[in-house]
PDB file of C-alpha atoms in Angstrom:
ATOM      1  CA  MET A 969     -24.165   4.271 -19.635  1.00 50.00           C
ATOM      2  CA  LYS A 970     -25.029   0.779 -19.210  1.00 46.00           C
ATOM      3  CA  ARG A 971     -20.859   0.358 -20.777  1.00 48.00           C
ATOM      4  CA  ILE A 972     -19.772   2.441 -18.127  1.00 46.00           C
ATOM      5  CA  LEU A 973     -21.195   0.834 -15.197  1.00 46.00           C
ATOM      6  CA  TYR A 974     -20.286  -2.298 -17.062  1.00 47.00           C
ATOM      7  CA  ILE A 975     -16.433  -1.714 -17.258  1.00 48.00           C
ATOM      8  CA  LEU A 976     -16.632   0.697 -14.022  1.00 49.00           C
ATOM      9  CA  PHE A 977     -18.120  -2.458 -12.259  1.00 48.00           C
ATOM     10  CA  LEU A 978     -15.189  -4.792 -13.785  1.00 50.00           C
ATOM     11  CA  PHE A 979     -11.991  -3.013 -12.872  1.00 50.00           C
ATOM     12  CA  PHE A 980     -13.685  -2.447  -9.159  1.00 49.00           C
ATOM     13  CA  PHE A 981     -13.078  -6.393  -8.819  1.00 47.00           C
ATOM     14  CA  ILE A 982     -10.221  -7.676 -11.342  1.00 44.00           C
ATOM     15  CA  THR A 983      -7.200  -6.433  -8.229  1.00 38.00           C
ATOM     16  CA  SER A 984      -5.415  -9.749  -6.515  1.00 36.00           C
ATOM     17  CA  VAL A 985      -2.448 -10.920  -5.858  1.00 38.00           C
ATOM     18  CA  THR A 986      -0.915 -14.931  -4.842  1.00 36.00           C
ATOM     19  CA  THR A 987      -0.050 -14.060  -1.691  1.00 40.00           C
ATOM     20  CA  VAL A 988      -1.695 -13.720   1.363  1.00 39.00           C
ATOM     21  CA  LYS A 989      -0.683 -13.026   4.840  1.00 43.00           C
ATOM     22  CA  SER A 990      -2.380 -14.755   7.849  1.00 38.00           C
ATOM     23  CA  GLN A 991      -5.364 -12.490   8.579  1.00 54.00           C
ATOM     24  CA  THR A 992      -9.054 -12.655   7.967  1.00 67.00           C
ATOM     25  CA  ILE A 993     -11.902 -10.750   6.515  1.00 88.00           C
ATOM     26  CA  LYS A 994     -14.982  -9.898   9.010  1.00 91.00           C
ATOM     27  CA  SER A 995     -17.908 -10.572   9.723  1.00 95.00           C
ATOM     28  CA  GLY A 996     -20.394  -7.868   9.406  1.00 96.00           C
ATOM     29  CA  GLU A 997     -18.332  -5.040   7.145  1.00 97.00           C
ATOM     30  CA  LYS A 998     -20.427  -2.859   5.041  1.00 97.00           C
ATOM     31  CA  LEU A 999     -18.685  -0.745   2.887  1.00 97.00           C
ATOM     32  CA  VAL A1000     -20.597   2.403   0.174  1.00 97.00           C
ATOM     33  CA  PHE A1001     -18.682   3.748  -3.034  1.00 97.00           C
ATOM     34  CA  ALA A1002     -20.114   6.129  -4.919  1.00 96.00           C
ATOM     35  CA  GLY A1003     -19.667   5.872  -8.059  1.00 92.00           C
ATOM     36  CA  SER A1004     -18.965   9.109 -11.233  1.00 90.00           C
ATOM     37  CA  TYR A1005     -17.727   9.455 -14.949  1.00 82.00           C
ATOM     38  CA  ASN A1006     -16.743  12.028 -16.434  1.00 81.00           C
ATOM     39  CA  MET A1007     -19.327  14.106 -18.733  1.00 75.00           C
ATOM     40  CA  SER A1008     -18.710  16.965 -20.357  1.00 76.00           C
ATOM     41  CA  GLY A1009     -15.620  18.343 -17.665  1.00 80.00           C
ATOM     42  CA  LEU A1010     -17.264  17.348 -15.122  1.00 83.00           C
ATOM     43  CA  MET A1011     -16.922  14.170 -12.237  1.00 84.00           C
ATOM     44  CA  THR A1012     -20.320  13.329 -12.042  1.00 89.00           C
ATOM     45  CA  GLN A1013     -22.150  10.174  -9.852  1.00 91.00           C
ATOM     46  CA  LEU A1014     -24.736   8.298 -11.683  1.00 91.00           C
ATOM     47  CA  ALA A1015     -24.268   5.123  -9.163  1.00 93.00           C
ATOM     48  CA  GLN A1016     -23.591   3.336  -5.920  1.00 95.00           C
ATOM     49  CA  VAL A1017     -21.847   0.085  -5.230  1.00 94.00           C
ATOM     50  CA  THR A1018     -22.888  -1.837  -1.445  1.00 96.00           C
ATOM     51  CA  MET A1019     -20.313  -4.089  -0.401  1.00 95.00           C
ATOM     52  CA  SER A1020     -21.262  -6.362   2.899  1.00 97.00           C
ATOM     53  CA  THR A1021     -20.377  -9.833   4.516  1.00 97.00           C
ATOM     54  CA  GLU A1022     -21.713 -11.509   6.277  1.00 97.00           C
ATOM     55  CA  THR A1023     -21.399 -15.666   8.045  1.00 96.00           C
ATOM     56  CA  VAL A1024     -23.574 -18.156   6.649  1.00 96.00           C
ATOM     57  CA  SER A1025     -23.865 -21.705   7.559  1.00 93.00           C
ATOM     58  CA  THR A1026     -24.814 -25.484   5.520  1.00 90.00           C
ATOM     59  CA  ALA A1027     -24.953 -28.479   7.599  1.00 90.00           C
ATOM     60  CA  LYS A1028     -21.475 -29.401   6.892  1.00 88.00           C
ATOM     61  CA  ASN A1029     -19.425 -25.953   6.487  1.00 91.00           C
ATOM     62  CA  SER A1030     -19.750 -22.589   7.367  1.00 95.00           C
ATOM     63  CA  TYR A1031     -19.137 -19.825   4.676  1.00 96.00           C
ATOM     64  CA  LEU A1032     -18.533 -16.492   4.444  1.00 96.00           C
ATOM     65  CA  HIS A1033     -20.723 -14.566   2.707  1.00 97.00           C
ATOM     66  CA  LEU A1034     -19.191 -12.107  -0.213  1.00 97.00           C
ATOM     67  CA  ASN A1035     -22.340  -9.199  -1.638  1.00 97.00           C
ATOM     68  CA  CYS A1036     -21.642  -6.936  -3.386  1.00 95.00           C
ATOM     69  CA  GLU A1037     -24.796  -4.360  -5.084  1.00 96.00           C
ATOM     70  CA  LEU A1038     -24.653  -1.970  -7.862  1.00 93.00           C
ATOM     71  CA  SER A1039     -27.459   0.434  -8.282  1.00 95.00           C
ATOM     72  CA  THR A1040     -27.758   3.594 -10.717  1.00 94.00           C
ATOM     73  CA  TYR A1041     -28.906   6.844  -8.285  1.00 95.00           C
ATOM     74  CA  SER A1042     -33.421   6.854  -8.575  1.00 94.00           C
ATOM     75  CA  LYS A1043     -32.687   9.961 -10.915  1.00 93.00           C
ATOM     76  CA  TRP A1044     -30.857   8.138 -13.487  1.00 91.00           C
ATOM     77  CA  ASP A1045     -33.220   5.798 -13.681  1.00 92.00           C
ATOM     78  CA  SER A1046     -34.937   6.690 -16.164  1.00 91.00           C
ATOM     79  CA  PHE A1047     -32.332   7.536 -18.840  1.00 86.00           C
ATOM     80  CA  PHE A1048     -30.841   4.030 -17.486  1.00 87.00           C
ATOM     81  CA  LYS A1049     -31.649   2.272 -14.443  1.00 92.00           C
ATOM     82  CA  ILE A1050     -29.816  -0.593 -13.128  1.00 92.00           C
ATOM     83  CA  ARG A1051     -29.641  -3.321 -10.827  1.00 95.00           C
ATOM     84  CA  ASP A1052     -27.058  -5.890 -10.023  1.00 95.00           C
ATOM     85  CA  ILE A1053     -25.954  -8.867  -7.667  1.00 96.00           C
ATOM     86  CA  TYR A1054     -23.148 -10.121  -7.505  1.00 96.00           C
ATOM     87  CA  GLU A1055     -22.188 -12.771  -4.391  1.00 97.00           C
ATOM     88  CA  SER A1056     -19.336 -15.248  -3.496  1.00 97.00           C
ATOM     89  CA  TYR A1057     -19.325 -18.209  -0.691  1.00 97.00           C
ATOM     90  CA  VAL A1058     -15.980 -18.669   0.224  1.00 96.00           C
ATOM     91  CA  ASN A1059     -13.928 -20.462   2.828  1.00 94.00           C
ATOM     92  CA  PRO A1060     -13.450 -18.085   6.460  1.00 93.00           C
ATOM     93  CA  THR A1061     -10.291 -18.521   5.870  1.00 90.00           C
ATOM     94  CA  ASN A1062      -7.987 -18.609   2.555  1.00 90.00           C
ATOM     95  CA  LEU A1063     -11.018 -16.732   0.639  1.00 92.00           C
ATOM     96  CA  LYS A1064     -11.192 -20.081  -1.394  1.00 92.00           C
ATOM     97  CA  PRO A1065     -14.452 -19.956  -3.148  1.00 94.00           C
ATOM     98  CA  SER A1066     -16.994 -22.171  -3.911  1.00 95.00           C
ATOM     99  CA  LEU A1067     -20.164 -20.930  -4.953  1.00 96.00           C
ATOM    100  CA  TYR A1068     -20.433 -17.682  -6.986  1.00 97.00           C
ATOM    101  CA  LYS A1069     -23.835 -15.823  -8.469  1.00 97.00           C
ATOM    102  CA  ARG A1070     -24.379 -12.697 -10.338  1.00 96.00           C
ATOM    103  CA  SER A1071     -27.646 -10.973 -11.133  1.00 96.00           C
ATOM    104  CA  ILE A1072     -27.652  -8.359 -13.478  1.00 94.00           C
ATOM    105  CA  ASP A1073     -30.861  -5.773 -14.388  1.00 94.00           C
ATOM    106  CA  GLU A1074     -29.276  -2.848 -17.148  1.00 89.00           C
ATOM    107  CA  GLY A1075     -31.973  -0.944 -18.989  1.00 90.00           C
ATOM    108  CA  GLY A1076     -34.644  -4.132 -19.111  1.00 90.00           C
ATOM    109  CA  TYR A1077     -31.832  -6.536 -20.353  1.00 93.00           C
ATOM    110  CA  THR A1078     -31.565  -9.696 -17.598  1.00 95.00           C
ATOM    111  CA  LYS A1079     -28.626 -12.545 -17.059  1.00 95.00           C
ATOM    112  CA  LYS A1080     -28.654 -14.852 -13.956  1.00 96.00           C
ATOM    113  CA  GLU A1081     -24.830 -16.970 -13.191  1.00 96.00           C
ATOM    114  CA  LYS A1082     -24.284 -19.611 -11.346  1.00 97.00           C
ATOM    115  CA  TYR A1083     -20.417 -20.400 -11.399  1.00 97.00           C
ATOM    116  CA  VAL A1084     -20.016 -23.988  -8.627  1.00 97.00           C
ATOM    117  CA  PHE A1085     -16.432 -24.743  -8.564  1.00 95.00           C
ATOM    118  CA  LYS A1086     -14.765 -27.688  -8.337  1.00 94.00           C
ATOM    119  CA  GLY A1087     -11.051 -28.565  -8.151  1.00 90.00           C
ATOM    120  CA  ASN A1088      -9.249 -26.593 -11.082  1.00 93.00           C
ATOM    121  CA  THR A1089     -12.534 -26.279 -12.640  1.00 95.00           C
ATOM    122  CA  VAL A1090     -16.254 -24.254 -13.017  1.00 96.00           C
ATOM    123  CA  ASN A1091     -19.267 -25.717 -13.274  1.00 96.00           C
ATOM    124  CA  SER A1092     -21.189 -22.488 -15.141  1.00 96.00           C
ATOM    125  CA  THR A1093     -25.029 -22.432 -15.396  1.00 96.00           C
ATOM    126  CA  THR A1094     -26.598 -19.013 -17.719  1.00 95.00           C
ATOM    127  CA  LYS A1095     -29.741 -17.544 -18.066  1.00 96.00           C
ATOM    128  CA  ARG A1096     -30.502 -14.322 -20.323  1.00 94.00           C
ATOM    129  CA  LYS A1097     -33.732 -12.868 -21.335  1.00 91.00           C
ATOM    130  CA  ASN A1098     -36.109 -14.272 -23.916  1.00 89.00           C
ATOM    131  CA  LYS A1099     -32.786 -17.029 -24.454  1.00 92.00           C
ATOM    132  CA  PRO A1100     -32.993 -20.562 -22.515  1.00 95.00           C
ATOM    133  CA  GLU A1101     -30.357 -22.102 -19.821  1.00 95.00           C
ATOM    134  CA  THR A1102     -27.079 -22.572 -21.613  1.00 95.00           C
ATOM    135  CA  GLN A1103     -24.321 -25.587 -19.255  1.00 96.00           C
ATOM    136  CA  LYS A1104     -20.536 -25.246 -19.388  1.00 95.00           C
ATOM    137  CA  THR A1105     -17.795 -26.210 -17.654  1.00 96.00           C
ATOM    138  CA  VAL A1106     -14.703 -23.397 -17.692  1.00 93.00           C
ATOM    139  CA  ALA A1107     -10.987 -24.761 -16.856  1.00 94.00           C
ATOM    140  CA  ILE A1108      -9.276 -23.106 -14.739  1.00 93.00           C
ATOM    141  CA  GLY A1109      -5.643 -22.038 -12.561  1.00 89.00           C
ATOM    142  CA  SER A1110      -4.772 -23.699  -8.991  1.00 87.00           C
ATOM    143  CA  SER A1111      -5.376 -19.839  -7.632  1.00 87.00           C
ATOM    144  CA  THR A1112      -7.828 -18.673 -10.441  1.00 90.00           C
ATOM    145  CA  GLN A1113     -11.043 -17.150  -8.381  1.00 87.00           C
ATOM    146  CA  ASP A1114     -14.211 -15.060  -8.996  1.00 90.00           C
ATOM    147  CA  VAL A1115     -13.979 -11.139  -8.712  1.00 87.00           C
ATOM    148  CA  ILE A1116     -15.925 -10.879  -5.723  1.00 92.00           C
ATOM    149  CA  SER A1117     -13.455 -12.644  -3.033  1.00 92.00           C
ATOM    150  CA  LEU A1118      -9.807 -11.882  -5.537  1.00 85.00           C
ATOM    151  CA  PHE A1119     -10.839  -7.995  -4.092  1.00 85.00           C
ATOM    152  CA  TYR A1120     -10.888  -9.578  -0.818  1.00 90.00           C
ATOM    153  CA  LYS A1121      -8.164 -11.918  -1.132  1.00 87.00           C
ATOM    154  CA  VAL A1122      -6.302  -8.535  -1.357  1.00 82.00           C
ATOM    155  CA  ARG A1123      -6.662  -6.754   1.548  1.00 87.00           C
ATOM    156  CA  THR A1124      -4.474  -9.732   2.804  1.00 86.00           C
ATOM    157  CA  MET A1125      -1.337  -8.675   1.595  1.00 81.00           C
ATOM    158  CA  ASP A1126       0.715  -6.943   3.551  1.00 86.00           C
ATOM    159  CA  PHE A1127       2.070  -4.088   0.663  1.00 89.00           C
ATOM    160  CA  SER A1128       4.586  -2.772   3.020  1.00 90.00           C
ATOM    161  CA  LYS A1129       6.951  -5.534   1.957  1.00 91.00           C
ATOM    162  CA  PHE A1130       6.865  -4.680  -1.951  1.00 93.00           C
ATOM    163  CA  LYS A1131       9.247  -2.640  -3.527  1.00 93.00           C
ATOM    164  CA  GLU A1132       7.555   0.111  -5.704  1.00 95.00           C
ATOM    165  CA  GLY A1133       7.055  -1.003  -9.952  1.00 93.00           C
ATOM    166  CA  GLN A1134       7.031  -4.687  -8.047  1.00 94.00           C
ATOM    167  CA  THR A1135       4.205  -6.601 -10.085  1.00 89.00           C
ATOM    168  CA  VAL A1136       2.483  -9.268  -9.463  1.00 86.00           C
ATOM    169  CA  SER A1137       0.766 -11.422 -12.141  1.00 83.00           C
ATOM    170  CA  LEU A1138      -2.833 -13.180 -11.677  1.00 79.00           C
ATOM    171  CA  THR A1139      -5.882 -14.282 -13.427  1.00 83.00           C
ATOM    172  CA  ILE A1140      -9.948 -13.705 -12.898  1.00 85.00           C
ATOM    173  CA  VAL A1141     -12.460 -16.434 -13.912  1.00 89.00           C
ATOM    174  CA  PHE A1142     -15.135 -13.634 -15.485  1.00 87.00           C
ATOM    175  CA  ASP A1143     -18.080 -13.941 -18.401  1.00 86.00           C
ATOM    176  CA  GLU A1144     -17.429 -17.488 -18.302  1.00 89.00           C
ATOM    177  CA  LYS A1145     -13.229 -17.377 -19.198  1.00 87.00           C
ATOM    178  CA  GLN A1146     -10.086 -16.391 -17.327  1.00 87.00           C
ATOM    179  CA  ILE A1147      -8.672 -12.398 -17.824  1.00 84.00           C
ATOM    180  CA  PRO A1148      -4.888 -12.548 -17.102  1.00 83.00           C
ATOM    181  CA  VAL A1149      -4.559  -9.315 -14.452  1.00 81.00           C
ATOM    182  CA  THR A1150      -0.759  -7.956 -13.543  1.00 83.00           C
ATOM    183  CA  LEU A1151      -0.935  -5.482 -10.004  1.00 87.00           C
ATOM    184  CA  LYS A1152       2.146  -3.308  -9.670  1.00 91.00           C
ATOM    185  CA  TYR A1153       2.750  -1.451  -6.602  1.00 94.00           C
ATOM    186  CA  MET A1154       2.869   2.626  -7.101  1.00 94.00           C
ATOM    187  CA  GLY A1155       3.852   3.614  -3.385  1.00 96.00           C
ATOM    188  CA  LYS A1156       1.861   5.727  -0.986  1.00 96.00           C
ATOM    189  CA  GLU A1157      -0.439   8.806  -1.185  1.00 97.00           C
ATOM    190  CA  THR A1158      -2.881  10.176   1.939  1.00 98.00           C
ATOM    191  CA  VAL A1159      -6.432  10.551  -0.678  1.00 97.00           C
ATOM    192  CA  SER A1160      -9.796  10.611   1.962  1.00 96.00           C
ATOM    193  CA  ALA A1161     -11.225   7.461   2.825  1.00 97.00           C
ATOM    194  CA  GLY A1162     -15.170   9.218   3.607  1.00 96.00           C
ATOM    195  CA  ASN A1163     -15.843   8.787   7.007  1.00 97.00           C
ATOM    196  CA  LEU A1164     -12.354   7.534   8.073  1.00 97.00           C
ATOM    197  CA  GLY A1165     -10.541  10.565   6.834  1.00 97.00           C
ATOM    198  CA  LYS A1166      -7.866  11.495   4.935  1.00 97.00           C
ATOM    199  CA  LYS A1167      -6.005   8.161   5.035  1.00 97.00           C
ATOM    200  CA  GLU A1168      -1.955   6.508   3.421  1.00 97.00           C
ATOM    201  CA  CYS A1169      -3.185   4.693   1.293  1.00 97.00           C
ATOM    202  CA  TYR A1170      -1.395   2.413  -1.103  1.00 96.00           C
ATOM    203  CA  LYS A1171      -1.200   2.633  -4.962  1.00 96.00           C
ATOM    204  CA  ILE A1172      -1.361  -0.074  -6.764  1.00 92.00           C
ATOM    205  CA  SER A1173      -1.839   0.396 -11.069  1.00 89.00           C
ATOM    206  CA  ILE A1174      -4.189  -2.436 -12.578  1.00 83.00           C
ATOM    207  CA  GLY A1175      -3.650  -3.912 -16.486  1.00 76.00           C
ATOM    208  CA  ALA A1176      -5.576  -5.900 -18.275  1.00 64.00           C
ATOM    209  CA  LYS A1177      -5.668  -8.306 -21.227  1.00 61.00           C
ATOM    210  CA  THR A1178      -8.598  -6.474 -22.443  1.00 55.00           C
ATOM    211  CA  ASP A1179     -10.094  -3.813 -24.712  1.00 53.00           C
ATOM    212  CA  ALA A1180     -11.413  -2.386 -21.887  1.00 52.00           C
ATOM    213  CA  LEU A1181      -8.837  -0.632 -19.743  1.00 54.00           C
ATOM    214  CA  ARG A1182      -7.402   2.020 -21.159  1.00 52.00           C
ATOM    215  CA  GLY A1183      -3.437   3.217 -20.742  1.00 50.00           C
ATOM    216  CA  LYS A1184      -0.357   3.103 -19.248  1.00 64.00           C
ATOM    217  CA  ASP A1185      -0.781   3.088 -14.877  1.00 59.00           C
ATOM    218  CA  LYS A1186      -4.585   4.630 -15.507  1.00 69.00           C
ATOM    219  CA  ASN A1187      -6.439   2.444 -14.044  1.00 82.00           C
ATOM    220  CA  LEU A1188      -5.641   3.316 -10.052  1.00 90.00           C
ATOM    221  CA  ILE A1189      -7.002   1.958  -6.714  1.00 92.00           C
ATOM    222  CA  TRP A1190      -6.033   2.933  -3.461  1.00 96.00           C
ATOM    223  CA  PHE A1191      -6.338   0.833  -0.919  1.00 95.00           C
ATOM    224  CA  THR A1192      -5.286   2.641   3.341  1.00 96.00           C
ATOM    225  CA  ALA A1193      -1.817   1.589   4.289  1.00 95.00           C
ATOM    226  CA  ASP A1194      -2.790   0.299   7.753  1.00 93.00           C
ATOM    227  CA  ALA A1195      -3.881  -3.552   8.551  1.00 90.00           C
ATOM    228  CA  LYS A1196      -7.630  -3.319   6.723  1.00 92.00           C
ATOM    229  CA  LYS A1197      -5.942  -2.514   3.818  1.00 93.00           C
ATOM    230  CA  ILE A1198      -9.672  -0.547   3.257  1.00 95.00           C
ATOM    231  CA  PRO A1199     -10.409   0.367  -0.848  1.00 95.00           C
ATOM    232  CA  ALA A1200     -10.668   4.937  -0.728  1.00 96.00           C
ATOM    233  CA  LEU A1201     -10.240   4.747  -4.092  1.00 95.00           C
ATOM    234  CA  LEU A1202     -10.237   4.036  -7.888  1.00 91.00           C
ATOM    235  CA  LYS A1203      -9.683   5.667 -10.657  1.00 88.00           C
ATOM    236  CA  PHE A1204      -9.682   4.317 -14.541  1.00 81.00           C
ATOM    237  CA  SER A1205     -10.262   4.958 -18.303  1.00 75.00           C
ATOM    238  CA  ILE A1206     -11.999   3.187 -20.542  1.00 70.00           C
ATOM    239  CA  PRO A1207     -11.903   3.849 -24.246  1.00 64.00           C
ATOM    240  CA  VAL A1208     -14.981   6.260 -24.365  1.00 63.00           C
ATOM    241  CA  GLY A1209     -13.430   8.538 -20.891  1.00 70.00           C
ATOM    242  CA  THR A1210     -12.918   8.566 -17.152  1.00 77.00           C
ATOM    243  CA  GLY A1211     -14.260   7.783 -14.386  1.00 83.00           C
ATOM    244  CA  GLN A1212     -13.505   6.944 -10.212  1.00 89.00           C
ATOM    245  CA  LEU A1213     -15.349   5.547  -7.466  1.00 92.00           C
ATOM    246  CA  THR A1214     -15.240   7.017  -4.682  1.00 96.00           C
ATOM    247  CA  LEU A1215     -15.361   5.756  -0.311  1.00 97.00           C
ATOM    248  CA  THR A1216     -18.655   7.158   1.271  1.00 97.00           C
ATOM    249  CA  SER A1217     -19.366   4.588   3.869  1.00 97.00           C
ATOM    250  CA  ALA A1218     -16.971   2.746   5.895  1.00 97.00           C
ATOM    251  CA  THR A1219     -19.420   0.081   8.756  1.00 97.00           C
ATOM    252  CA  GLY A1220     -18.304  -3.016  11.285  1.00 95.00           C
ATOM    253  CA  ILE A1221     -14.787  -2.664  10.285  1.00 90.00           C
TER     254      ILE A1221
END
């Protein structure tokens, strides 16, 4: 269960591209997803992913706070309880991150991470259960971001200008290392988008240099084919099976 939900969550955020339009993500948005895994041939809902945005200000700057929470449904808690929180504080205009935080509680295992972005480096602080706190400096590229900010950045892209089969290479920083990712545009399809109803969507295939994802064009995400690019559906294939994330509610968009 832990491995399944970890990969489900990681897959949810390893999508982005390198050039953005003049468009911003709104403060006050809330997206809710149901996370499912194929168990004995049936797609079974195990967890909920909730994403929200809000504006926060300090004495010197204003940031867009991107927050994501992953929780198993209560009926699964006795089997394997998960309560994870991922946060990113970004420039409201270009979504460049200044601070990334991750707090996970998975079946009693806990881990807290904090990444401070400074130019082409990330200064990380990590605390695992029953282990001393560690610090590390990770070199990154000029366009490398954390997984949360990249998820929102992809929604600023104009996929209408993409040709079917077109690919883009990019990089994320996760677990104190950089991970190369390839995104491929696969055309349009109509899918259910929760309370938004049926929507025509851009279909995107994701590939990453990791053993976590398996199969050619088996890891997919559908964004609504409009200016908001709301993620409506995600499907993933991993070594131990398949699963998906489905949008149930989108408000404040």
